[in-house]
């Protein structure tokens, strides 16, 4: 018996199913973003605190924001407690401190 990680119900042999990168199995309909409930099959997603989060929700609701531009800072550099995009740091980025 294979159990769906999300709904904890048995996955029947005729059910559409998929397995994530961690080896957990889901009904296809249960493999959704925990923030917006959009299907995740075939899409980039993040797993944070055992929650599957689509790329869009991660960027808009979860990712830290760059202190210079306010946009999501997925790849980032930390300078003291401040986050910046992973671009090479230059003096222009530090004008926010002036």
PDB file of C-alpha atoms in Angstrom:
ATOM      1  CA  UNK A   1       0.000   0.000   0.000  1.00  0.00           C
ATOM      2  CA  UNK A   2       1.294   3.441  -0.973  1.00  0.00           C
ATOM      3  CA  UNK A   3      -0.080   6.406   0.940  1.00  0.00           C
ATOM      4  CA  UNK A   4      -0.301   9.980  -0.359  1.00  0.00           C
ATOM      5  CA  UNK A   5       1.977  12.259   1.658  1.00  0.00           C
ATOM      6  CA  UNK A   6      -0.551  15.138   1.479  1.00  0.00           C
ATOM      7  CA  UNK A   7      -3.978  13.580   2.094  1.00  0.00           C
ATOM      8  CA  UNK A   8      -2.739  10.349   3.746  1.00  0.00           C
ATOM      9  CA  UNK A   9      -5.170   8.252   1.707  1.00  0.00           C
ATOM     10  CA  UNK A  10      -4.149   5.131  -0.128  1.00  0.00           C
ATOM     11  CA  UNK A  11      -3.024   5.599  -3.711  1.00  0.00           C
ATOM     12  CA  UNK A  12      -4.782   3.057  -5.905  1.00  0.00           C
ATOM     13  CA  UNK A  13      -2.928   1.461  -8.835  1.00  0.00           C
ATOM     14  CA  UNK A  14      -5.222   3.318 -11.262  1.00  0.00           C
ATOM     15  CA  UNK A  15      -4.699   6.743  -9.592  1.00  0.00           C
ATOM     16  CA  UNK A  16      -2.506   9.372 -11.228  1.00  0.00           C
ATOM     17  CA  UNK A  17       0.472   9.781  -8.913  1.00  0.00           C
ATOM     18  CA  UNK A  18       3.937  11.269  -8.732  1.00  0.00           C
ATOM     19  CA  UNK A  19       6.973  11.109  -6.510  1.00  0.00           C
ATOM     20  CA  UNK A  20       8.888  14.211  -5.422  1.00  0.00           C
ATOM     21  CA  UNK A  21      12.652  14.604  -5.050  1.00  0.00           C
ATOM     22  CA  UNK A  22      12.515  13.399  -1.440  1.00  0.00           C
ATOM     23  CA  UNK A  23      10.860  10.148  -2.501  1.00  0.00           C
ATOM     24  CA  UNK A  24       7.415  11.009  -1.136  1.00  0.00           C
ATOM     25  CA  UNK A  25       4.443   9.902  -3.255  1.00  0.00           C
ATOM     26  CA  UNK A  26       1.346  12.020  -3.917  1.00  0.00           C
ATOM     27  CA  UNK A  27      -1.905  11.830  -5.814  1.00  0.00           C
ATOM     28  CA  UNK A  28      -1.352  14.181  -8.762  1.00  0.00           C
ATOM     29  CA  UNK A  29      -4.255  16.334  -7.528  1.00  0.00           C
ATOM     30  CA  UNK A  30      -2.681  16.602  -4.047  1.00  0.00           C
ATOM     31  CA  UNK A  31       0.734  17.797  -5.255  1.00  0.00           C
ATOM     32  CA  UNK A  32      -0.024  21.530  -5.038  1.00  0.00           C
ATOM     33  CA  UNK A  33       1.498  24.734  -3.697  1.00  0.00           C
ATOM     34  CA  UNK A  34       0.701  25.194  -0.011  1.00  0.00           C
ATOM     35  CA  UNK A  35       0.137  28.933  -0.550  1.00  0.00           C
ATOM     36  CA  UNK A  36      -2.012  29.139  -3.728  1.00  0.00           C
ATOM     37  CA  UNK A  37      -3.054  25.492  -4.365  1.00  0.00           C
ATOM     38  CA  UNK A  38      -1.774  25.577  -7.955  1.00  0.00           C
ATOM     39  CA  UNK A  39      -0.543  22.192  -9.263  1.00  0.00           C
ATOM     40  CA  UNK A  40       3.226  21.704  -8.939  1.00  0.00           C
ATOM     41  CA  UNK A  41       3.736  18.790 -11.329  1.00  0.00           C
ATOM     42  CA  UNK A  42       6.431  19.737 -13.834  1.00  0.00           C
ATOM     43  CA  UNK A  43       7.087  23.122 -12.197  1.00  0.00           C
ATOM     44  CA  UNK A  44       9.905  24.518 -10.098  1.00  0.00           C
ATOM     45  CA  UNK A  45       9.052  24.586  -6.394  1.00  0.00           C
ATOM     46  CA  UNK A  46      10.713  24.983  -3.030  1.00  0.00           C
ATOM     47  CA  UNK A  47      10.260  22.865   0.093  1.00  0.00           C
ATOM     48  CA  UNK A  48      10.338  24.957   3.249  1.00  0.00           C
ATOM     49  CA  UNK A  49       9.354  23.513   6.628  1.00  0.00           C
ATOM     50  CA  UNK A  50       7.844  20.521   4.792  1.00  0.00           C
ATOM     51  CA  UNK A  51       5.634  22.822   2.697  1.00  0.00           C
ATOM     52  CA  UNK A  52       5.792  22.755  -1.108  1.00  0.00           C
ATOM     53  CA  UNK A  53       5.780  26.330  -2.437  1.00  0.00           C
ATOM     54  CA  UNK A  54       5.673  27.301  -6.122  1.00  0.00           C
ATOM     55  CA  UNK A  55       8.288  29.662  -7.537  1.00  0.00           C
ATOM     56  CA  UNK A  56       5.810  32.562  -7.821  1.00  0.00           C
ATOM     57  CA  UNK A  57       4.589  32.271  -4.216  1.00  0.00           C
ATOM     58  CA  UNK A  58       8.140  31.854  -2.967  1.00  0.00           C
ATOM     59  CA  UNK A  59       9.207  35.057  -4.700  1.00  0.00           C
ATOM     60  CA  UNK A  60       6.190  37.088  -3.628  1.00  0.00           C
ATOM     61  CA  UNK A  61       5.446  35.704  -0.150  1.00  0.00           C
ATOM     62  CA  UNK A  62       8.487  33.944   1.272  1.00  0.00           C
ATOM     63  CA  UNK A  63      11.779  35.173  -0.193  1.00  0.00           C
ATOM     64  CA  UNK A  64      13.714  37.878   1.603  1.00  0.00           C
ATOM     65  CA  UNK A  65      13.751  41.209  -0.186  1.00  0.00           C
ATOM     66  CA  UNK A  66      16.804  43.121  -1.432  1.00  0.00           C
ATOM     67  CA  UNK A  67      17.400  46.239   0.682  1.00  0.00           C
ATOM     68  CA  UNK A  68      18.375  48.216  -2.420  1.00  0.00           C
ATOM     69  CA  UNK A  69      15.466  47.521  -4.805  1.00  0.00           C
ATOM     70  CA  UNK A  70      12.885  45.710  -2.649  1.00  0.00           C
ATOM     71  CA  UNK A  71      12.573  42.819  -5.114  1.00  0.00           C
ATOM     72  CA  UNK A  72      12.775  39.172  -4.011  1.00  0.00           C
ATOM     73  CA  UNK A  73      16.329  38.149  -3.274  1.00  0.00           C
ATOM     74  CA  UNK A  74      16.435  34.445  -4.147  1.00  0.00           C
ATOM     75  CA  UNK A  75      20.181  34.313  -4.852  1.00  0.00           C
ATOM     76  CA  UNK A  76      21.590  36.776  -2.388  1.00  0.00           C
ATOM     77  CA  UNK A  77      24.590  38.211  -0.658  1.00  0.00           C
ATOM     78  CA  UNK A  78      24.484  39.279   2.932  1.00  0.00           C
ATOM     79  CA  UNK A  79      26.361  42.345   4.140  1.00  0.00           C
ATOM     80  CA  UNK A  80      25.976  42.505   7.900  1.00  0.00           C
ATOM     81  CA  UNK A  81      22.215  41.928   8.297  1.00  0.00           C
ATOM     82  CA  UNK A  82      21.335  43.415   4.873  1.00  0.00           C
ATOM     83  CA  UNK A  83      20.505  41.286   1.810  1.00  0.00           C
ATOM     84  CA  UNK A  84      21.464  42.211  -1.743  1.00  0.00           C
ATOM     85  CA  UNK A  85      21.136  40.481  -5.095  1.00  0.00           C
ATOM     86  CA  UNK A  86      24.042  38.237  -5.963  1.00  0.00           C
ATOM     87  CA  UNK A  87      25.463  40.782  -8.420  1.00  0.00           C
ATOM     88  CA  UNK A  88      29.010  41.805  -7.643  1.00  0.00           C
ATOM     89  CA  UNK A  89      28.783  44.324  -4.836  1.00  0.00           C
ATOM     90  CA  UNK A  90      29.741  47.800  -5.935  1.00  0.00           C
ATOM     91  CA  UNK A  91      29.763  51.179  -4.260  1.00  0.00           C
ATOM     92  CA  UNK A  92      26.390  52.149  -5.795  1.00  0.00           C
ATOM     93  CA  UNK A  93      24.662  49.461  -3.747  1.00  0.00           C
ATOM     94  CA  UNK A  94      25.834  51.085  -0.549  1.00  0.00           C
ATOM     95  CA  UNK A  95      24.347  54.519  -1.288  1.00  0.00           C
ATOM     96  CA  UNK A  96      21.376  53.408   0.810  1.00  0.00           C
ATOM     97  CA  UNK A  97      23.642  53.829   3.840  1.00  0.00           C
ATOM     98  CA  UNK A  98      24.525  57.452   3.074  1.00  0.00           C
TER      99      UNK A  98
END
